[in-house]
XYZ file of C-alpha atoms in Angstrom:
549
model
C 30.577 -31.115 36.609
C 30.517 -34.677 38.502
C 29.870 -34.234 42.343
C 33.913 -35.732 42.676
C 35.202 -33.093 41.669
C 34.428 -30.889 44.526
C 37.038 -31.452 45.708
C 39.054 -29.320 43.292
C 37.823 -26.619 46.486
C 40.366 -28.176 48.769
C 43.394 -26.640 48.364
C 45.220 -28.770 45.869
C 48.398 -29.401 48.543
C 46.360 -30.134 51.101
C 44.740 -33.008 49.459
C 45.102 -36.821 50.857
C 46.116 -39.670 49.148
C 42.757 -40.544 48.382
C 40.897 -36.981 47.476
C 43.892 -36.499 45.207
C 43.035 -40.515 43.519
C 39.685 -39.244 43.567
C 39.333 -36.388 41.968
C 41.290 -37.672 39.212
C 39.173 -40.275 38.387
C 35.868 -38.575 38.568
C 37.982 -36.063 36.365
C 38.053 -38.735 33.882
C 34.457 -39.686 33.749
C 33.560 -35.904 33.091
C 36.369 -35.676 29.917
C 33.502 -35.634 27.892
C 32.265 -32.606 28.775
C 35.698 -30.715 29.387
C 34.665 -28.065 26.515
C 36.371 -25.332 26.125
C 34.437 -23.143 28.270
C 36.213 -25.513 30.975
C 39.530 -23.872 29.954
C 41.177 -22.587 33.594
C 39.746 -25.664 34.897
C 41.698 -28.033 33.182
C 44.697 -25.588 33.302
C 44.025 -26.003 37.284
C 43.899 -29.905 37.539
C 46.712 -30.002 34.964
C 48.990 -27.778 37.055
C 48.707 -29.705 40.184
C 52.167 -30.671 41.490
C 51.686 -34.932 40.783
C 55.023 -36.285 40.590
C 55.676 -36.204 44.644
C 52.562 -38.352 45.047
C 51.974 -42.013 45.586
C 52.140 -44.634 42.331
C 48.790 -45.148 42.575
C 47.819 -40.837 42.665
C 50.408 -40.444 40.012
C 49.192 -43.572 37.905
C 45.329 -41.287 37.950
C 47.050 -38.127 36.925
C 48.428 -39.405 33.749
C 45.113 -41.958 32.812
C 43.364 -38.626 33.055
C 45.934 -37.308 30.961
C 45.787 -39.420 28.518
C 41.587 -39.373 28.596
C 41.805 -35.724 27.712
C 43.893 -35.736 25.206
C 42.070 -38.595 22.897
C 38.622 -37.433 23.549
C 39.213 -33.468 23.759
C 42.114 -32.756 21.535
C 42.012 -29.288 21.606
C 43.541 -29.236 25.343
C 46.629 -31.832 23.981
C 49.047 -28.346 23.371
C 47.810 -27.767 26.946
C 49.378 -31.082 28.302
C 52.050 -31.425 26.645
C 53.228 -27.916 27.496
C 52.793 -28.861 30.968
C 54.303 -31.904 31.514
C 57.328 -30.395 29.594
C 57.801 -27.218 32.169
C 58.709 -29.738 34.378
C 61.691 -30.599 32.486
C 63.279 -27.318 33.772
C 64.503 -28.173 37.667
C 63.036 -26.158 39.935
C 65.053 -23.800 42.566
C 64.407 -26.356 44.857
C 66.433 -28.473 42.972
C 69.642 -26.468 42.499
C 71.750 -29.261 44.399
C 73.425 -31.968 42.250
C 75.185 -35.334 41.949
C 78.191 -33.580 40.801
C 79.561 -30.017 38.723
C 77.543 -30.342 35.555
C 74.436 -29.656 36.577
C 72.592 -33.128 35.627
C 69.945 -34.051 37.472
C 70.322 -36.594 40.787
C 69.498 -40.245 40.703
C 65.867 -39.137 42.742
C 65.197 -36.550 40.301
C 65.913 -38.758 37.624
C 62.962 -41.044 39.434
C 60.733 -38.427 39.212
C 60.992 -37.394 35.416
C 61.075 -41.051 35.127
C 57.346 -40.721 34.943
C 57.275 -38.152 32.832
C 59.212 -39.743 30.184
C 56.297 -42.580 30.270
C 53.474 -40.337 30.213
C 54.685 -38.232 27.108
C 55.834 -42.389 25.714
C 51.798 -43.110 26.809
C 50.279 -40.780 25.349
C 52.775 -40.672 21.851
C 51.828 -44.538 21.622
C 47.730 -43.584 21.586
C 47.966 -40.700 19.599
C 50.882 -41.050 16.962
C 50.318 -37.087 15.996
C 51.246 -35.428 19.848
C 54.956 -35.669 18.948
C 54.924 -33.091 16.351
C 52.950 -31.210 19.488
C 55.696 -32.010 21.494
C 58.553 -30.522 19.355
C 57.157 -27.833 19.112
C 56.854 -27.123 22.725
C 60.105 -28.551 23.249
C 61.425 -25.880 21.240
C 59.017 -23.017 22.648
C 60.183 -23.976 26.046
C 63.577 -24.295 26.092
C 65.900 -21.897 28.326
C 66.982 -18.901 27.158
C 71.114 -19.484 27.391
C 71.665 -16.714 30.381
C 69.051 -18.632 32.676
C 70.965 -20.017 35.594
C 72.809 -23.164 33.678
C 71.009 -25.780 36.188
C 68.063 -25.055 34.166
C 69.129 -25.713 30.637
C 71.086 -28.632 31.482
C 67.945 -29.884 33.376
C 65.975 -29.529 30.192
C 69.072 -30.692 27.357
C 68.586 -33.443 29.894
C 65.511 -34.390 29.607
C 65.242 -33.985 25.863
C 68.464 -36.559 24.988
C 66.537 -38.629 27.353
C 63.477 -38.793 25.365
C 65.909 -39.740 21.950
C 66.033 -43.467 24.306
C 62.183 -44.570 23.787
C 61.911 -42.239 20.728
C 64.030 -43.249 18.420
C 62.344 -42.128 14.855
C 62.380 -39.103 16.088
C 65.706 -38.770 16.450
C 66.587 -36.009 14.128
C 63.815 -33.345 14.862
C 65.372 -33.551 18.742
C 68.793 -33.235 17.166
C 68.691 -30.063 15.160
C 66.442 -28.249 18.692
C 69.640 -29.201 20.448
C 72.185 -28.015 17.606
C 70.172 -24.938 17.701
C 70.274 -23.781 20.665
C 73.827 -25.300 20.589
C 74.967 -22.893 18.440
C 72.795 -19.851 20.288
C 75.276 -20.613 23.290
C 78.544 -21.087 21.193
C 77.851 -17.427 19.268
C 76.758 -15.662 21.987
C 80.217 -16.564 24.241
C 83.054 -16.234 22.014
C 86.548 -16.973 22.867
C 87.401 -13.570 23.257
C 84.924 -12.516 25.937
C 85.871 -16.821 28.010
C 89.550 -14.625 27.519
C 88.823 -11.504 29.441
C 86.451 -13.569 32.064
C 89.308 -16.487 32.203
C 92.282 -14.145 32.704
C 91.685 -10.334 33.015
C 94.342 -9.079 34.206
C 97.802 -10.037 33.578
C 99.152 -8.583 36.605
C 96.393 -10.306 38.985
C 96.763 -13.750 37.111
C 98.795 -14.939 39.868
C 97.820 -13.919 42.951
C 94.255 -15.211 41.660
C 96.047 -18.148 41.043
C 97.465 -18.528 44.685
C 94.006 -17.258 46.041
C 92.921 -20.197 44.631
C 94.963 -23.149 45.284
C 94.478 -21.842 49.288
C 91.148 -22.245 49.084
C 89.625 -25.231 47.126
C 93.120 -27.240 46.849
C 93.291 -27.655 43.352
C 92.300 -25.051 40.159
C 88.290 -24.689 39.371
C 86.598 -26.194 37.289
C 84.240 -23.618 36.514
C 84.424 -21.057 34.288
C 84.379 -17.205 35.327
C 81.936 -16.564 32.430
C 78.164 -17.808 33.611
C 77.258 -18.645 29.362
C 80.388 -20.281 29.140
C 80.017 -22.114 32.210
C 76.688 -23.416 30.312
C 78.790 -23.599 27.888
C 81.080 -26.291 28.905
C 78.001 -28.490 30.860
C 76.298 -28.891 27.743
C 79.198 -30.016 25.748
C 80.393 -32.080 27.838
C 76.540 -33.648 28.279
C 77.259 -34.289 24.612
C 80.066 -35.768 24.529
C 78.704 -38.550 27.390
C 75.510 -38.999 25.261
C 78.153 -39.830 21.810
C 79.973 -42.333 23.647
C 76.878 -43.317 25.143
C 75.352 -44.124 21.773
C 78.684 -45.242 20.815
C 79.514 -47.970 23.298
C 76.881 -49.074 25.057
C 73.513 -48.703 23.097
C 75.373 -49.543 19.540
C 73.955 -46.698 17.031
C 77.262 -45.324 16.305
C 76.588 -45.091 12.885
C 73.265 -44.058 12.883
C 74.077 -41.473 15.276
C 76.921 -39.541 13.203
C 75.009 -39.450 10.480
C 72.118 -37.136 12.644
C 74.828 -35.244 13.564
C 76.720 -34.684 10.777
C 73.687 -33.510 8.774
C 72.774 -31.293 11.446
C 76.596 -29.767 10.838
C 76.074 -29.581 7.559
C 72.711 -27.246 8.540
C 73.923 -25.393 11.670
C 77.619 -25.561 11.654
C 78.793 -25.502 8.753
C 77.308 -21.833 7.374
C 78.011 -20.111 11.233
C 80.774 -17.546 10.714
C 83.424 -17.891 13.999
C 81.484 -20.442 15.860
C 84.430 -21.545 19.076
C 83.418 -24.522 20.635
C 80.191 -26.731 18.959
C 82.049 -27.513 15.808
C 83.774 -30.006 18.648
C 81.555 -32.372 18.898
C 82.419 -33.404 15.324
C 85.886 -33.554 16.598
C 84.481 -35.941 19.237
C 82.578 -38.127 17.606
C 85.418 -38.465 15.091
C 87.786 -39.898 17.468
C 85.856 -42.871 17.961
C 86.137 -44.110 14.331
C 88.332 -43.674 11.780
C 85.486 -44.158 9.408
C 83.822 -41.062 10.718
C 87.193 -39.002 10.736
C 87.339 -40.124 7.137
C 83.400 -39.982 5.911
C 83.958 -36.519 7.114
C 86.255 -35.554 5.455
C 85.276 -37.053 2.847
C 81.692 -34.361 2.984
C 83.732 -31.692 3.393
C 85.633 -32.400 0.003
C 82.869 -32.250 -1.863
C 82.100 -29.285 -1.040
C 85.291 -28.072 -1.942
C 85.001 -29.985 -5.099
C 81.383 -28.785 -6.502
C 81.399 -25.424 -8.493
C 77.661 -25.521 -7.259
C 78.396 -24.767 -3.371
C 77.948 -20.794 -2.591
C 81.952 -20.659 -2.759
C 81.815 -19.136 1.400
C 80.177 -23.035 2.519
C 83.785 -24.108 -0.032
C 85.947 -21.782 1.583
C 84.461 -22.812 5.752
C 84.684 -26.384 4.588
C 88.591 -26.045 3.383
C 89.511 -24.816 6.746
C 86.971 -27.476 8.399
C 89.146 -30.114 6.300
C 92.577 -28.681 7.553
C 92.103 -28.069 11.132
C 91.382 -31.723 11.423
C 94.056 -32.797 9.738
C 96.461 -31.271 11.472
C 94.429 -31.412 14.858
C 92.882 -34.775 14.918
C 95.572 -37.893 16.570
C 93.310 -40.038 15.891
C 94.290 -39.348 11.921
C 96.784 -42.139 10.602
C 99.415 -39.759 8.690
C 98.763 -42.883 5.923
C 95.021 -40.854 5.377
C 96.911 -37.085 5.892
C 99.102 -38.791 2.967
C 95.681 -39.038 0.776
C 93.806 -35.970 1.584
C 97.570 -33.924 0.807
C 97.568 -35.548 -2.484
C 94.155 -35.072 -3.622
C 94.380 -31.543 -2.271
C 97.037 -30.158 -4.073
C 95.862 -32.236 -7.679
C 92.637 -29.682 -7.256
C 95.429 -27.315 -7.281
C 97.026 -28.351 -9.794
C 94.313 -29.265 -12.031
C 93.122 -25.620 -11.224
C 96.618 -24.099 -12.018
C 96.281 -25.682 -15.686
C 92.797 -24.698 -16.047
C 93.294 -21.079 -16.089
C 96.564 -21.140 -17.430
C 94.288 -21.749 -20.626
C 92.704 -18.865 -20.358
C 92.426 -14.926 -19.737
C 91.891 -14.458 -15.462
C 92.469 -11.806 -12.634
C 94.435 -12.480 -10.117
C 91.604 -10.892 -7.476
C 90.878 -12.660 -4.229
C 86.779 -12.908 -5.333
C 87.733 -14.269 -8.157
C 89.588 -17.601 -6.409
C 88.300 -17.805 -3.145
C 87.830 -21.568 -2.817
C 91.780 -22.364 -4.913
C 93.338 -19.689 -2.496
C 92.095 -21.616 0.362
C 92.399 -24.749 -0.889
C 96.516 -23.234 -1.391
C 96.575 -22.128 2.438
C 95.209 -25.333 3.739
C 97.878 -27.943 1.956
C 100.837 -24.906 3.505
C 99.007 -25.284 7.115
C 98.797 -28.903 6.991
C 102.439 -29.041 5.707
C 103.308 -27.005 8.215
C 101.801 -27.981 10.924
C 102.578 -31.848 10.433
C 106.036 -30.838 8.877
C 107.548 -33.175 11.856
C 105.938 -36.512 10.242
C 105.613 -35.615 6.993
C 109.465 -35.211 7.001
C 110.491 -37.921 9.157
C 112.188 -40.311 6.354
C 113.347 -40.852 3.352
C 109.601 -42.062 2.529
C 107.903 -39.218 3.477
C 110.507 -36.581 2.188
C 109.631 -38.406 -1.328
C 105.986 -38.218 -1.204
C 105.966 -34.802 -0.394
C 108.184 -34.268 -3.991
C 104.910 -35.562 -5.473
C 103.071 -32.364 -4.264
C 104.890 -30.152 -6.555
C 104.636 -28.232 -4.138
C 106.715 -25.267 -6.162
C 104.582 -25.597 -9.623
C 101.668 -24.351 -6.975
C 103.561 -21.714 -5.419
C 104.907 -19.880 -8.920
C 102.165 -20.022 -10.258
C 100.664 -17.549 -12.324
C 97.941 -17.173 -9.117
C 100.674 -16.310 -6.544
C 99.112 -18.324 -3.198
C 101.544 -16.144 -0.853
C 100.307 -13.023 -1.821
C 97.291 -14.193 -0.054
C 97.967 -15.662 2.399
C 98.191 -15.537 6.273
C 101.585 -14.230 6.700
C 102.068 -16.869 9.866
C 101.019 -19.977 7.950
C 103.587 -18.654 4.818
C 106.502 -18.015 6.958
C 106.263 -21.799 8.455
C 105.993 -23.500 4.917
C 108.433 -21.332 3.769
C 110.791 -22.176 5.809
C 110.286 -26.582 5.591
C 109.903 -26.317 2.138
C 113.421 -24.725 1.622
C 115.464 -26.770 4.566
C 113.492 -29.845 2.593
C 114.667 -28.510 -0.816
C 110.864 -28.463 -2.259
C 109.826 -25.166 -3.055
C 111.630 -22.114 -3.052
C 109.371 -18.976 -0.832
C 110.842 -16.606 0.163
C 111.996 -14.816 -2.386
C 108.355 -14.740 -3.812
C 107.718 -13.841 -0.114
C 109.734 -10.701 -0.035
C 108.489 -9.082 -3.697
C 104.975 -9.637 -2.158
C 105.982 -7.710 0.763
C 107.155 -4.922 -1.606
C 104.837 -5.138 -3.861
C 101.927 -4.422 -1.080
C 103.950 -2.586 2.486
C 101.175 -2.275 5.493
C 100.685 2.014 6.328
C 101.300 2.278 9.432
C 99.563 4.674 11.333
C 100.124 6.343 14.825
C 97.933 4.039 16.635
C 97.079 1.290 14.280
C 98.282 -0.477 11.076
C 96.004 -0.319 7.605
C 96.949 -3.734 6.193
C 96.106 -4.800 2.372
C 92.900 -5.493 1.416
C 93.832 -8.980 -0.043
C 94.556 -10.934 2.936
C 92.704 -13.929 2.976
C 89.881 -14.346 5.917
C 89.375 -17.449 7.194
C 89.733 -19.956 10.709
C 90.994 -22.502 11.479
C 87.620 -24.007 13.135
C 89.608 -27.131 16.146
C 91.430 -23.337 17.447
C 93.033 -24.485 21.383
C 89.659 -25.778 23.041
C 89.023 -23.739 25.957
C 86.393 -25.544 28.013
C 87.366 -26.584 31.211
C 85.245 -29.980 32.313
C 84.854 -30.709 28.458
C 87.963 -29.652 27.746
C 88.964 -33.198 29.277
C 87.677 -35.107 26.361
C 89.154 -32.831 23.899
C 92.995 -32.950 25.233
C 93.961 -36.749 24.979
C 92.753 -35.931 21.423
C 94.066 -33.158 20.873
C 97.290 -32.194 18.977
C 99.191 -29.363 19.708
C 102.273 -27.516 18.192
C 105.901 -28.941 17.499
C 108.015 -26.790 16.146
C 110.323 -28.220 13.431
C 113.350 -28.818 14.098
C 114.945 -26.329 11.032
C 112.826 -24.212 12.283
C 115.134 -23.625 15.420
C 117.586 -23.633 13.203
C 116.233 -21.513 10.215
C 114.886 -18.524 12.434
C 111.700 -19.034 10.788
C 109.059 -20.096 13.231
C 110.409 -20.992 16.651
C 107.605 -22.161 19.288
C 108.166 -20.518 22.497
C 106.430 -19.844 25.555
C 107.208 -16.005 26.394
C 105.949 -13.757 29.086
C 101.983 -12.490 28.853
C 100.996 -15.947 27.326
C 97.527 -16.958 28.005
C 97.333 -20.059 30.476
C 94.750 -21.954 27.758
C 97.823 -22.241 25.437
C 99.855 -23.822 28.486
C 97.708 -27.124 28.356
C 100.888 -28.852 26.431
C 104.104 -28.709 26.857
C 104.399 -27.376 23.221
C 103.364 -23.815 22.292
C 100.919 -23.118 19.407
C 102.984 -20.797 18.059
C 105.062 -20.095 13.996
C 106.069 -16.894 15.086
C 108.817 -15.950 17.658
C 107.863 -13.863 20.437
C 111.356 -12.148 20.527
C 110.571 -10.854 17.506
C 107.494 -9.051 17.332
C 105.748 -5.879 19.232
C 101.846 -6.027 19.400
C 100.261 -2.949 18.429
C 96.546 -1.984 19.628
C 95.360 -3.551 16.603
C 96.439 -6.575 17.083
C 98.716 -6.715 14.320
C 102.640 -7.678 15.392
C 104.920 -4.770 14.009
C 108.776 -6.044 14.184
C 111.218 -3.431 15.860
C 113.479 -3.589 13.182
C 111.409 -2.581 10.450
C 110.714 -5.852 9.310
C 106.971 -7.163 8.738
C 105.856 -10.213 10.242
C 102.061 -10.655 10.910
C 99.820 -12.390 13.524
C 95.452 -12.769 12.979
C 92.721 -12.525 14.977
C 91.197 -16.432 14.358
C 94.431 -18.316 15.203
C 94.838 -21.946 13.448
C 96.631 -22.653 16.263
C 99.143 -20.232 16.455
C 99.783 -17.787 19.118
C 98.669 -14.488 18.917
């Protein structure tokens, strides 16, 4: 080994700048001699703290790493792994410029040297980026690690897309996979329990928080929910910057739509990750149209798995109902498309023998429920004038409701009840007779401590339920349509939006409460199914489409 490497026998932290530079200049000259039996020596060289050094010392380290990666390719993985470990902030760098876990400007400048080295390696060894992607996947912090570690690592991954845009697909795949892991490990019920542990203590907690902070805390009490909140906010920042500043919104939208279809759509009961697409669609109407159209193609494609088609229907309905950025004209066009599909399905079924099982007609029932849900949720807009009422008449809702397949039989009761009230008020369809007949045919069996519901009830979810994360939720709230009870609902008593006692605080983001069921008319048992105290059964369900449950 060269004489210059004798510096390795001194404590690394005590090396002067001149010694540091001399060591790596000599180490670079020795690279051809660094075979596999010098692995420990190479590991020590690569592990030296170099970001705190002078520019000359940093450059000497970079040149050594580049020469090592070119000449001794068996050390490429080790070199890349050492670099990517620097993406995780150390315990000494917990102080951040804001509450989102983002690195300070000083830390960003330090990390610029790491990104510069990765870029230079990519330029001289294009295939090394396969190693980078592999090690990025392996090195992503566990979701229960401190928030600053996860967000610091994510920040640097997103930064890579700026100088390695051709690998944006692969980088977004890593991001979406990790975000999905965090989302499914912190379900809505756990966030509720952490944020609102005891209704009796709620007032005391609020008073104590106000006295200490002078304002409501934006920190989530659930540690993983806090990580998810910061993760989502950083993704929203990245999307906004890409669309408005970089002008690469169209390309990023296509990439994220692909990741959505790969990771999010097939996953059951995610709570927040899907709002990435909701937020993205708010920037351009063309994004929203393309997103909904791609989902509807899934529904219309008989070769797609039924569960994917059912999930796609839920996304279409939820986006049409919740997105303030979705214009009424496009909402009406999609309702027309959905009703046209339903009528064609009914006509095909009328010409053949068929059974009425839920499994056999899962997609049809899901589409019908989506129609009922959107009409009920957006009833104020769809009944605002004679022109819109004339449009609703063209949907021939009565033919769907009264068909032999009887979609109201499997529809979620809250949706069916609200839809029935609207259609009766405007003489679009008469559903109450059918609802009563269905109720007589399949009464729930009430036991001492729980209720056994009939099996043939559509199991679905509306993905854009109220957003529960505090910091990132500020970006969603202006785009998000809360349910507003129609005037005729108050008059008929079918559905009244009220805010009774025991209502969760996150539902009070808007003055209008997402609720189709009058709370004064129901009593919840331990299973969460509502039992009317006057022996008339009404139901709520666990995965809410925006109704109080």
